[in-house]
XYZ file of C-alpha atoms in Angstrom:
433
model
C 191.984 41.543 56.640
C 196.448 41.489 56.227
C 195.988 38.086 57.380
C 193.286 37.306 54.501
C 195.437 38.290 51.866
C 198.056 37.247 53.401
C 196.930 33.115 53.071
C 194.800 33.292 50.374
C 198.334 31.924 48.098
C 199.569 29.209 50.380
C 196.074 27.186 51.204
C 196.175 24.590 49.112
C 200.137 24.068 50.163
C 200.167 24.017 53.419
C 195.957 24.069 54.784
C 196.169 27.316 57.350
C 193.034 28.694 55.557
C 191.794 32.463 57.076
C 189.192 31.132 59.221
C 185.555 32.767 59.576
C 183.529 33.743 62.127
C 182.394 31.178 64.979
C 178.993 31.401 66.603
C 180.059 31.048 71.051
C 177.045 28.011 70.877
C 179.017 23.946 71.399
C 180.049 21.944 68.541
C 178.199 18.645 67.957
C 181.346 16.130 70.311
C 181.224 12.341 69.848
C 178.229 10.240 70.742
C 178.185 9.645 74.322
C 179.444 5.905 74.701
C 179.610 3.102 78.092
C 183.285 3.401 77.895
C 184.629 -0.259 77.301
C 188.765 -0.009 78.394
C 188.696 -1.003 82.146
C 185.841 -4.043 80.693
C 187.029 -5.210 77.550
C 189.805 -5.248 74.873
C 188.754 -5.904 71.048
C 191.529 -6.963 68.852
C 194.548 -5.984 68.892
C 197.025 -6.030 66.448
C 200.990 -8.040 66.803
C 203.409 -5.995 68.319
C 205.653 -3.485 66.585
C 208.831 -0.964 66.163
C 208.392 2.034 64.109
C 209.512 3.887 60.946
C 209.669 7.938 61.528
C 209.164 9.395 57.718
C 209.141 12.577 56.845
C 204.665 13.702 56.101
C 203.565 11.967 53.048
C 199.868 13.207 51.187
C 198.413 10.952 51.014
C 194.662 12.542 50.696
C 193.191 16.250 50.137
C 189.129 16.016 48.732
C 189.400 19.427 47.692
C 192.216 18.765 44.545
C 191.297 15.651 42.531
C 194.854 14.338 41.590
C 195.439 14.240 45.947
C 192.312 11.776 45.502
C 194.057 9.040 45.157
C 191.244 6.004 43.797
C 188.308 7.886 42.255
C 190.089 11.240 40.975
C 187.391 12.971 42.548
C 188.035 16.147 44.580
C 184.566 16.382 47.422
C 183.599 17.041 50.530
C 183.144 14.605 52.343
C 179.244 13.824 53.358
C 176.728 13.723 56.026
C 177.243 10.850 57.380
C 179.466 9.377 54.722
C 182.000 6.557 54.991
C 184.736 7.462 52.903
C 187.902 4.702 52.486
C 191.006 5.480 50.805
C 195.026 4.195 50.508
C 197.261 5.133 52.037
C 199.401 5.824 48.424
C 199.644 8.723 46.192
C 197.586 7.549 43.548
C 196.166 3.737 41.921
C 195.563 2.728 38.586
C 193.169 0.468 37.010
C 194.533 -1.148 34.062
C 196.416 -4.798 35.550
C 198.078 -5.383 37.739
C 195.345 -3.177 39.479
C 197.914 -1.850 42.253
C 198.669 1.863 44.036
C 201.623 3.109 45.068
C 201.774 2.861 48.630
C 203.480 5.152 51.232
C 203.774 2.478 53.745
C 204.691 -1.279 53.432
C 202.482 -4.637 52.825
C 202.425 -5.196 57.124
C 201.472 -2.124 58.676
C 199.425 -3.183 61.244
C 199.108 1.097 62.071
C 199.327 4.864 60.424
C 200.638 7.775 61.757
C 199.031 10.480 60.362
C 197.851 13.603 60.945
C 194.255 14.707 60.289
C 193.507 18.164 58.444
C 189.696 19.117 58.471
C 188.875 22.157 56.508
C 185.835 23.994 55.169
C 183.650 22.382 57.190
C 179.878 23.406 56.740
C 178.845 22.322 60.720
C 179.857 21.693 63.644
C 181.552 18.500 63.825
C 183.303 15.670 64.289
C 185.751 12.481 61.805
C 186.323 9.696 62.728
C 189.231 8.027 61.174
C 189.646 4.074 61.165
C 191.073 0.969 59.911
C 187.291 -0.652 59.739
C 185.593 -0.563 57.108
C 181.906 1.422 58.488
C 178.363 -0.229 58.130
C 176.020 2.596 56.094
C 173.298 4.274 59.049
C 175.746 3.917 62.080
C 178.023 5.933 63.577
C 181.283 5.464 65.055
C 181.601 5.366 68.789
C 184.425 7.346 69.276
C 185.941 10.052 67.460
C 189.388 11.839 65.443
C 189.076 15.266 65.626
C 186.636 17.948 66.572
C 185.766 21.284 64.886
C 183.414 24.113 63.933
C 181.627 25.198 60.880
C 183.958 27.365 58.932
C 186.949 26.095 61.104
C 190.493 24.951 60.014
C 191.990 22.225 62.306
C 194.237 19.297 62.626
C 194.875 16.774 65.354
C 197.512 13.508 64.639
C 195.919 10.321 65.112
C 197.525 7.344 65.493
C 195.185 3.811 64.629
C 195.733 0.344 62.641
C 195.533 0.351 59.250
C 192.521 -1.413 57.459
C 192.175 -4.333 54.876
C 195.307 -4.069 52.024
C 193.885 -3.752 48.404
C 195.959 -3.343 45.684
C 199.141 -4.409 47.502
C 198.051 -0.967 50.219
C 196.590 -0.993 53.125
C 192.831 1.326 53.665
C 191.827 4.024 56.007
C 188.165 5.142 56.269
C 186.954 8.214 57.490
C 183.838 9.006 59.143
C 181.532 12.853 58.786
C 179.214 12.815 61.154
C 177.627 16.374 59.961
C 177.447 18.868 57.389
C 180.437 18.631 55.229
C 184.144 19.000 55.022
C 187.044 18.637 53.253
C 189.570 16.353 54.993
C 193.949 16.218 54.162
C 195.720 13.258 54.938
C 199.948 13.585 55.694
C 201.506 10.621 56.619
C 203.854 11.178 59.421
C 205.450 7.387 60.113
C 204.235 4.109 60.900
C 203.869 0.044 62.798
C 205.505 -2.607 61.344
C 206.704 -5.825 63.107
C 210.511 -6.015 61.192
C 210.407 -2.286 62.909
C 213.790 -1.621 65.709
C 212.626 0.945 67.036
C 210.458 1.544 70.114
C 208.855 4.304 71.948
C 210.628 5.452 76.050
C 208.045 7.028 77.619
C 209.223 10.407 79.249
C 207.829 12.884 82.396
C 206.406 15.606 79.723
C 209.353 18.331 79.992
C 209.314 21.276 78.346
C 212.080 22.138 76.183
C 211.216 25.663 74.883
C 208.846 28.641 75.242
C 209.040 31.727 73.234
C 207.107 33.765 75.783
C 210.030 34.052 78.357
C 211.662 36.291 76.292
C 208.813 38.824 76.038
C 207.885 40.102 72.109
C 211.240 39.324 71.278
C 210.849 35.744 70.837
C 208.546 35.018 68.792
C 209.172 33.595 65.653
C 208.125 36.061 62.671
C 206.437 34.558 59.320
C 208.460 32.645 57.360
C 211.600 32.198 59.800
C 213.108 28.634 61.133
C 213.931 28.000 64.637
C 215.549 24.505 65.485
C 215.151 23.200 69.132
C 217.362 20.805 70.755
C 215.536 17.252 70.749
C 217.658 14.571 71.781
C 220.086 14.171 74.088
C 221.093 12.253 77.816
C 219.068 14.583 80.084
C 216.326 14.311 78.647
C 216.581 10.424 78.320
C 216.488 10.853 74.393
C 220.038 10.284 73.451
C 219.883 8.181 70.445
C 216.139 8.553 69.669
C 215.360 8.400 66.036
C 211.450 10.475 66.028
C 210.318 11.737 69.517
C 206.563 13.262 70.088
C 206.380 16.399 71.050
C 202.958 18.639 71.773
C 203.608 22.105 70.067
C 201.040 24.994 71.342
C 200.992 28.219 69.249
C 199.578 31.607 70.743
C 199.128 34.935 70.743
C 199.363 35.081 66.645
C 198.967 38.223 64.573
C 198.026 36.590 61.013
C 196.432 33.073 60.266
C 199.259 30.624 60.000
C 200.737 27.510 59.958
C 204.165 25.703 62.010
C 205.674 22.454 60.127
C 208.010 20.288 62.316
C 210.859 18.849 60.223
C 215.092 17.616 60.999
C 217.265 19.090 60.280
C 219.628 18.069 57.626
C 216.183 17.606 55.186
C 214.474 20.313 53.268
C 211.839 21.543 54.805
C 208.665 19.399 52.988
C 206.019 21.447 50.554
C 203.115 19.451 51.713
C 202.345 19.425 55.310
C 201.771 21.256 58.392
C 201.956 20.246 62.149
C 199.480 22.990 63.750
C 197.393 25.477 61.829
C 196.068 28.498 64.215
C 193.841 31.590 63.000
C 195.304 34.636 64.889
C 194.627 35.760 68.336
C 194.093 31.831 69.256
C 196.303 29.491 71.259
C 196.505 25.688 69.673
C 197.935 22.424 69.872
C 198.590 19.645 68.746
C 201.074 16.407 69.049
C 203.331 16.046 67.135
C 206.049 12.859 65.128
C 208.993 13.759 63.669
C 211.866 12.402 62.339
C 215.727 14.035 64.739
C 218.307 15.216 62.458
C 221.611 14.301 62.804
C 222.995 16.785 65.091
C 219.609 15.991 67.078
C 217.685 18.613 66.191
C 214.780 19.917 64.512
C 213.063 22.497 62.429
C 210.089 24.541 63.819
C 208.622 26.750 60.902
C 206.544 29.510 60.677
C 204.478 30.352 57.946
C 203.214 34.213 58.319
C 202.996 36.559 61.449
C 204.382 36.907 64.629
C 203.478 33.964 67.226
C 205.014 32.406 70.433
C 204.966 28.789 70.119
C 206.438 26.718 73.073
C 207.680 22.993 72.643
C 207.124 19.914 75.265
C 208.839 16.753 74.310
C 206.823 13.601 76.045
C 207.946 10.990 74.199
C 210.394 9.158 71.984
C 211.347 5.830 69.287
C 214.978 4.667 69.793
C 216.866 1.587 69.965
C 216.736 1.898 73.877
C 212.884 2.064 73.627
C 210.880 -0.452 75.549
C 207.401 -0.789 73.776
C 206.809 -1.408 70.904
C 202.556 -0.412 70.326
C 199.687 -2.601 69.657
C 196.657 -0.900 68.134
C 193.002 -1.427 68.421
C 191.410 -2.477 65.691
C 188.351 -0.404 66.927
C 189.366 1.956 69.466
C 187.227 2.389 72.434
C 186.210 5.140 74.784
C 187.933 4.570 78.090
C 186.343 7.918 79.652
C 183.379 9.653 79.260
C 182.947 11.994 82.324
C 179.431 13.418 80.709
C 178.608 9.172 81.832
C 179.051 11.277 85.714
C 180.854 13.797 87.434
C 182.208 16.933 85.049
C 185.717 17.286 85.709
C 186.161 20.300 88.396
C 188.475 23.240 88.243
C 191.724 22.628 89.163
C 191.382 18.762 89.424
C 192.626 15.517 88.635
C 191.153 12.517 87.075
C 192.575 9.665 86.969
C 192.070 7.436 83.224
C 191.788 3.046 83.105
C 193.256 3.444 80.489
C 194.261 -0.629 80.148
C 191.613 -3.204 80.555
C 191.762 -4.376 83.178
C 190.956 -7.976 82.850
C 194.313 -9.291 81.884
C 193.746 -9.035 78.462
C 196.573 -6.715 77.555
C 199.316 -7.402 79.757
C 203.059 -5.558 80.022
C 200.748 -2.326 79.019
C 203.120 0.976 79.741
C 202.021 3.103 77.197
C 198.838 4.092 75.009
C 197.769 6.288 73.207
C 194.253 8.326 73.661
C 192.489 10.483 71.975
C 191.130 12.917 74.542
C 188.690 15.580 73.797
C 187.318 18.191 75.739
C 183.433 19.304 76.023
C 181.151 21.450 77.600
C 183.681 24.033 78.648
C 183.407 26.910 80.909
C 186.209 28.662 80.026
C 189.473 29.050 78.369
C 191.786 26.763 79.597
C 194.472 24.185 79.427
C 194.579 20.058 79.941
C 197.862 17.839 80.951
C 198.050 14.458 80.522
C 200.714 12.313 82.710
C 201.106 9.121 83.499
C 200.294 10.091 87.503
C 200.072 9.238 89.975
C 201.324 12.998 91.473
C 201.470 16.546 90.375
C 201.548 17.035 86.724
C 204.259 18.432 84.911
C 204.576 22.110 83.684
C 203.562 21.030 80.232
C 200.283 21.392 78.133
C 198.507 18.451 76.136
C 195.261 20.148 75.515
C 194.031 24.093 75.368
C 190.072 24.533 75.208
C 187.859 26.997 74.973
C 185.190 28.110 76.431
C 182.021 25.949 74.409
C 183.535 24.936 72.039
C 184.923 21.108 71.774
C 188.147 20.074 71.529
C 190.473 17.775 70.955
C 193.797 16.583 70.786
C 196.102 12.667 70.706
C 198.335 12.365 73.986
C 201.051 9.838 74.223
C 201.288 8.832 77.879
C 202.921 5.933 79.702
C 200.585 4.404 82.665
C 201.109 3.398 85.830
C 200.997 -0.334 86.608
C 197.404 -0.961 87.442
C 196.831 0.919 83.185
C 195.625 4.232 84.206
C 197.323 7.654 83.392
C 196.073 11.420 84.845
C 194.099 14.026 83.491
C 194.976 17.496 84.642
C 192.898 20.495 85.136
C 194.488 23.976 84.891
C 191.000 25.686 83.620
C 186.814 25.803 84.746
C 184.991 23.119 84.270
C 184.018 20.170 81.778
C 183.403 17.351 80.531
C 186.525 15.215 79.583
C 186.261 12.222 77.054
C 188.921 9.922 76.436
C 189.501 7.345 73.411
C 191.958 4.841 73.343
C 193.914 3.941 70.009
C 196.920 0.642 70.917
C 198.380 -0.083 74.135
C 202.454 -0.037 73.451
C 203.643 -3.311 74.993
C 206.463 -4.171 76.788
C 208.884 -6.304 73.919
C-alpha cells in the first residue's frame, strides 16, 4: 500500500506508524471503580501557574538513546510499573543527576502520551505516584487496541524528585506496548500565566471548502488563535481540540507556534487513513497571535476548536491531584443515551476544593454502539458546535478535556451519537488565584 511505504521512513521520527487491521471487539476499558470526586478530595499540589514549551521528548521505549535512566529499549510489559525521569538523559557518576526538562519545583507536567505497537487491547496510566506491584491503578490515561498507534495529552502531578528532576510512573495493563512521552508544558508556583476558561469555539473546519480545503502532505497552515474576538487577546499558550478526518494516508499532525522551526520530534494527532481522530493540544502562541499546523503525508481534513488559554489575564491556578480520581462511570448505573447531556460532578461537594473554576479530566467512551462524538462544555444549556472525543463502534476511546465548571463544580458532556458508557477521571482543579 502507498500508505505503508510512505510512513516507513518516518515512523521513529514522528510516531505515525502503519496501523494494523483491528478486530471489531471492545478493548479492555479502565477498571470499573466507585466514583470518588463528589465525596472526597485526595491530596493536591500547591496552586501553580503555567509555562508552555515546544515539545521535548523525554521517553521513547523503542530507542535506547531515549530511555534516560536505563538506556535499554524495551516495551512496557503486562502489569508493569515503569518509572522514568522527566529528562533527556541521566548519568550515574558523582554527582548523580539527570538532564531535566522541567524544573525541580514543577508541580505538574503536560505530556503528550503516544502508544505504539501494542500486542493486546489495553490501557496505560501515567501518574506521579510510584505504583505497587501486583495492583492496578483505578484510572486510565490512554486506551488502545492491539496494533494501534494513538496519542492522548495528559496533565499529571509530578512524582518525587530524584537525581535533581521530577519523575513519572507508567503502568501498562495487558500485553506489551511501546510508549513515547513528549512534554509540552508544566506548572510551577513561580509562573505568572494562568488558565482562562472559554466557551469552546470552532475556528477552522477545512471541510467547509470541500476537498480543496484539505491539507496536503508536507503542508503547513497557520491559524489565528489569539484575538479579542475569541477572548484570547493576551494568550501566551492556547488549549485546542484538533480533529483529523478523511485522511487518505496514515499520517500525523504537529502544532507549533509561528516564528519557530517545526519540531523534528513530536506529533499531536496520529491517525490512520479513513478514520476520525481528535486530541487535545496545548501550544504556545507565535508573536503574530497564530499557530502552525503541519500534516505529514496524504490529504486530510482538519478541524480546530479553541477551548481555553493561558496568559496574564487568566484567573485559574492549577492544583493537581497527586492520585487522579474517577468522578463518573456510567457502567455503575445507566449508559449515556442518544442526544442526551450528562452532568458530571467533578469537584468534591464537601468544600475541600474552594474556588474551583475548572478541571483537567480524561474522558473515555466504552461499550459504544455506533460512530459519533461527544462534546464537553461547562453547562448547563445547549452544547456548542464543537467536539471533544470522536468515538467508534465497539472501541474504547479516550481524550483529555480542559473545561470550566459550574458554581456547583459540574461540567456537561453531550452525546451526539448513539448509546455508550462514559468514564471521567479527574486529574486536577483550576482554582481562582
